[in-house]
JSON list of C-alpha atoms in Angstrom, two decimals:
[
{"chain": "A", "resi": 448, "resn": "UNK", "atom": "CA", "xyz": [-27.21, 67.67, 24.01]},
{"chain": "A", "resi": 449, "resn": "UNK", "atom": "CA", "xyz": [-28.40, 70.57, 21.88]},
{"chain": "A", "resi": 450, "resn": "UNK", "atom": "CA", "xyz": [-31.34, 69.94, 19.52]},
{"chain": "A", "resi": 451, "resn": "UNK", "atom": "CA", "xyz": [-33.29, 72.43, 17.41]},
{"chain": "A", "resi": 452, "resn": "UNK", "atom": "CA", "xyz": [-37.06, 71.94, 17.45]},
{"chain": "A", "resi": 453, "resn": "UNK", "atom": "CA", "xyz": [-39.17, 73.51, 14.70]},
{"chain": "A", "resi": 454, "resn": "UNK", "atom": "CA", "xyz": [-42.96, 73.55, 14.95]},
{"chain": "A", "resi": 455, "resn": "UNK", "atom": "CA", "xyz": [-45.03, 74.55, 11.94]},
{"chain": "A", "resi": 456, "resn": "UNK", "atom": "CA", "xyz": [-48.51, 75.95, 11.30]},
{"chain": "A", "resi": 457, "resn": "UNK", "atom": "CA", "xyz": [-50.82, 75.68, 14.34]},
{"chain": "A", "resi": 458, "resn": "UNK", "atom": "CA", "xyz": [-48.16, 73.77, 16.30]},
{"chain": "A", "resi": 459, "resn": "UNK", "atom": "CA", "xyz": [-46.04, 76.92, 16.55]},
{"chain": "A", "resi": 460, "resn": "UNK", "atom": "CA", "xyz": [-48.52, 78.11, 19.19]},
{"chain": "A", "resi": 461, "resn": "UNK", "atom": "CA", "xyz": [-46.99, 75.49, 21.53]},
{"chain": "A", "resi": 462, "resn": "UNK", "atom": "CA", "xyz": [-43.48, 76.99, 21.39]},
{"chain": "A", "resi": 463, "resn": "UNK", "atom": "CA", "xyz": [-42.23, 78.66, 24.56]},
{"chain": "A", "resi": 464, "resn": "UNK", "atom": "CA", "xyz": [-41.94, 82.42, 24.88]},
{"chain": "A", "resi": 465, "resn": "UNK", "atom": "CA", "xyz": [-38.75, 83.63, 23.23]},
{"chain": "A", "resi": 466, "resn": "UNK", "atom": "CA", "xyz": [-38.90, 81.21, 20.31]},
{"chain": "A", "resi": 467, "resn": "UNK", "atom": "CA", "xyz": [-37.81, 82.85, 17.07]},
{"chain": "A", "resi": 468, "resn": "UNK", "atom": "CA", "xyz": [-38.86, 81.91, 13.53]},
{"chain": "A", "resi": 469, "resn": "UNK", "atom": "CA", "xyz": [-40.99, 78.96, 14.73]},
{"chain": "A", "resi": 470, "resn": "UNK", "atom": "CA", "xyz": [-38.00, 77.24, 16.36]},
{"chain": "A", "resi": 471, "resn": "UNK", "atom": "CA", "xyz": [-36.21, 76.84, 19.65]},
{"chain": "A", "resi": 472, "resn": "UNK", "atom": "CA", "xyz": [-32.92, 75.26, 20.66]},
{"chain": "A", "resi": 473, "resn": "UNK", "atom": "CA", "xyz": [-33.19, 72.86, 23.58]},
{"chain": "A", "resi": 474, "resn": "UNK", "atom": "CA", "xyz": [-30.72, 71.14, 25.85]},
{"chain": "A", "resi": 475, "resn": "UNK", "atom": "CA", "xyz": [-32.07, 67.57, 26.06]},
{"chain": "A", "resi": 476, "resn": "UNK", "atom": "CA", "xyz": [-30.98, 64.40, 27.80]},
{"chain": "A", "resi": 477, "resn": "UNK", "atom": "CA", "xyz": [-29.33, 61.65, 25.79]},
{"chain": "A", "resi": 478, "resn": "UNK", "atom": "CA", "xyz": [-31.90, 59.17, 24.55]},
{"chain": "A", "resi": 479, "resn": "UNK", "atom": "CA", "xyz": [-34.66, 61.78, 24.09]},
{"chain": "A", "resi": 480, "resn": "UNK", "atom": "CA", "xyz": [-37.10, 60.78, 21.34]},
{"chain": "A", "resi": 481, "resn": "UNK", "atom": "CA", "xyz": [-39.56, 62.78, 19.24]},
{"chain": "A", "resi": 482, "resn": "UNK", "atom": "CA", "xyz": [-42.36, 61.43, 21.47]},
{"chain": "A", "resi": 483, "resn": "UNK", "atom": "CA", "xyz": [-40.55, 62.88, 24.49]},
{"chain": "A", "resi": 484, "resn": "UNK", "atom": "CA", "xyz": [-40.48, 66.27, 22.77]},
{"chain": "A", "resi": 485, "resn": "UNK", "atom": "CA", "xyz": [-44.21, 65.98, 21.96]},
{"chain": "A", "resi": 486, "resn": "UNK", "atom": "CA", "xyz": [-44.82, 65.48, 25.69]},
{"chain": "A", "resi": 487, "resn": "UNK", "atom": "CA", "xyz": [-42.52, 68.31, 26.72]},
{"chain": "A", "resi": 488, "resn": "UNK", "atom": "CA", "xyz": [-44.50, 70.78, 24.59]},
{"chain": "A", "resi": 489, "resn": "UNK", "atom": "CA", "xyz": [-47.90, 69.16, 25.32]},
{"chain": "A", "resi": 490, "resn": "UNK", "atom": "CA", "xyz": [-48.43, 68.68, 21.59]},
{"chain": "A", "resi": 491, "resn": "UNK", "atom": "CA", "xyz": [-51.67, 66.91, 20.66]},
{"chain": "A", "resi": 492, "resn": "UNK", "atom": "CA", "xyz": [-50.51, 63.64, 19.06]},
{"chain": "A", "resi": 493, "resn": "UNK", "atom": "CA", "xyz": [-53.18, 63.83, 16.35]},
{"chain": "A", "resi": 494, "resn": "UNK", "atom": "CA", "xyz": [-51.51, 67.04, 15.11]},
{"chain": "A", "resi": 495, "resn": "UNK", "atom": "CA", "xyz": [-47.99, 65.58, 14.94]},
{"chain": "A", "resi": 496, "resn": "UNK", "atom": "CA", "xyz": [-48.47, 64.20, 11.47]},
{"chain": "A", "resi": 497, "resn": "UNK", "atom": "CA", "xyz": [-45.19, 64.83, 9.67]},
{"chain": "A", "resi": 498, "resn": "UNK", "atom": "CA", "xyz": [-42.05, 64.38, 11.74]},
{"chain": "A", "resi": 499, "resn": "UNK", "atom": "CA", "xyz": [-38.56, 64.86, 10.29]},
{"chain": "A", "resi": 500, "resn": "UNK", "atom": "CA", "xyz": [-35.16, 64.51, 11.93]},
{"chain": "A", "resi": 501, "resn": "UNK", "atom": "CA", "xyz": [-32.53, 66.27, 9.86]},
{"chain": "A", "resi": 502, "resn": "UNK", "atom": "CA", "xyz": [-34.90, 66.20, 6.90]},
{"chain": "A", "resi": 503, "resn": "UNK", "atom": "CA", "xyz": [-35.58, 62.46, 7.11]},
{"chain": "A", "resi": 504, "resn": "UNK", "atom": "CA", "xyz": [-39.14, 61.26, 7.77]},
{"chain": "A", "resi": 505, "resn": "UNK", "atom": "CA", "xyz": [-39.64, 59.35, 11.04]},
{"chain": "A", "resi": 506, "resn": "UNK", "atom": "CA", "xyz": [-42.45, 56.78, 10.85]},
{"chain": "A", "resi": 507, "resn": "UNK", "atom": "CA", "xyz": [-45.10, 57.01, 13.58]},
{"chain": "A", "resi": 508, "resn": "UNK", "atom": "CA", "xyz": [-44.04, 53.58, 14.87]},
{"chain": "A", "resi": 509, "resn": "UNK", "atom": "CA", "xyz": [-40.45, 54.84, 15.38]},
{"chain": "A", "resi": 510, "resn": "UNK", "atom": "CA", "xyz": [-41.20, 58.15, 17.10]},
{"chain": "A", "resi": 511, "resn": "UNK", "atom": "CA", "xyz": [-40.98, 56.63, 20.57]},
{"chain": "A", "resi": 512, "resn": "UNK", "atom": "CA", "xyz": [-37.70, 54.81, 19.92]},
{"chain": "A", "resi": 513, "resn": "UNK", "atom": "CA", "xyz": [-35.73, 57.08, 17.56]},
{"chain": "A", "resi": 514, "resn": "UNK", "atom": "CA", "xyz": [-33.14, 58.69, 19.83]},
{"chain": "A", "resi": 515, "resn": "UNK", "atom": "CA", "xyz": [-32.19, 62.23, 18.91]},
{"chain": "A", "resi": 516, "resn": "UNK", "atom": "CA", "xyz": [-28.50, 63.14, 18.69]},
{"chain": "A", "resi": 517, "resn": "UNK", "atom": "CA", "xyz": [-26.40, 66.23, 19.32]},
{"chain": "A", "resi": 518, "resn": "UNK", "atom": "CA", "xyz": [-27.18, 69.03, 16.81]},
{"chain": "A", "resi": 519, "resn": "UNK", "atom": "CA", "xyz": [-30.21, 67.25, 15.33]},
{"chain": "A", "resi": 520, "resn": "UNK", "atom": "CA", "xyz": [-33.09, 69.30, 13.97]},
{"chain": "A", "resi": 521, "resn": "UNK", "atom": "CA", "xyz": [-36.55, 67.95, 14.76]},
{"chain": "A", "resi": 522, "resn": "UNK", "atom": "CA", "xyz": [-39.31, 69.42, 12.57]},
{"chain": "A", "resi": 523, "resn": "UNK", "atom": "CA", "xyz": [-42.99, 68.72, 13.17]},
{"chain": "A", "resi": 524, "resn": "UNK", "atom": "CA", "xyz": [-46.01, 69.59, 10.98]},
{"chain": "A", "resi": 525, "resn": "UNK", "atom": "CA", "xyz": [-49.73, 69.06, 11.51]},
{"chain": "A", "resi": 526, "resn": "UNK", "atom": "CA", "xyz": [-51.74, 67.16, 8.90]},
{"chain": "A", "resi": 527, "resn": "UNK", "atom": "CA", "xyz": [-51.59, 68.84, 5.51]},
{"chain": "A", "resi": 528, "resn": "UNK", "atom": "CA", "xyz": [-54.62, 69.28, 3.28]},
{"chain": "A", "resi": 529, "resn": "UNK", "atom": "CA", "xyz": [-54.85, 70.86, -0.09]},
{"chain": "A", "resi": 530, "resn": "UNK", "atom": "CA", "xyz": [-56.64, 70.85, -3.31]}
]
């Protein structure tokens, strides 16, 4: 299944060569979860703070069980600070 993965801020450094505009389209197995994608890109878990699938927030407790679907967009941000 095709899934678009978008990595923001310092996480974009983990994208493979050839990624354009902080995103890459992947062909993943059915049942792949956000946690599986974290592992595929060797993303440090402490930096995977905000995780959205098609614009909907995925709770940390659901990231290992939320199965991605065909044409989903998975977006991941590190912790955000501001002032």
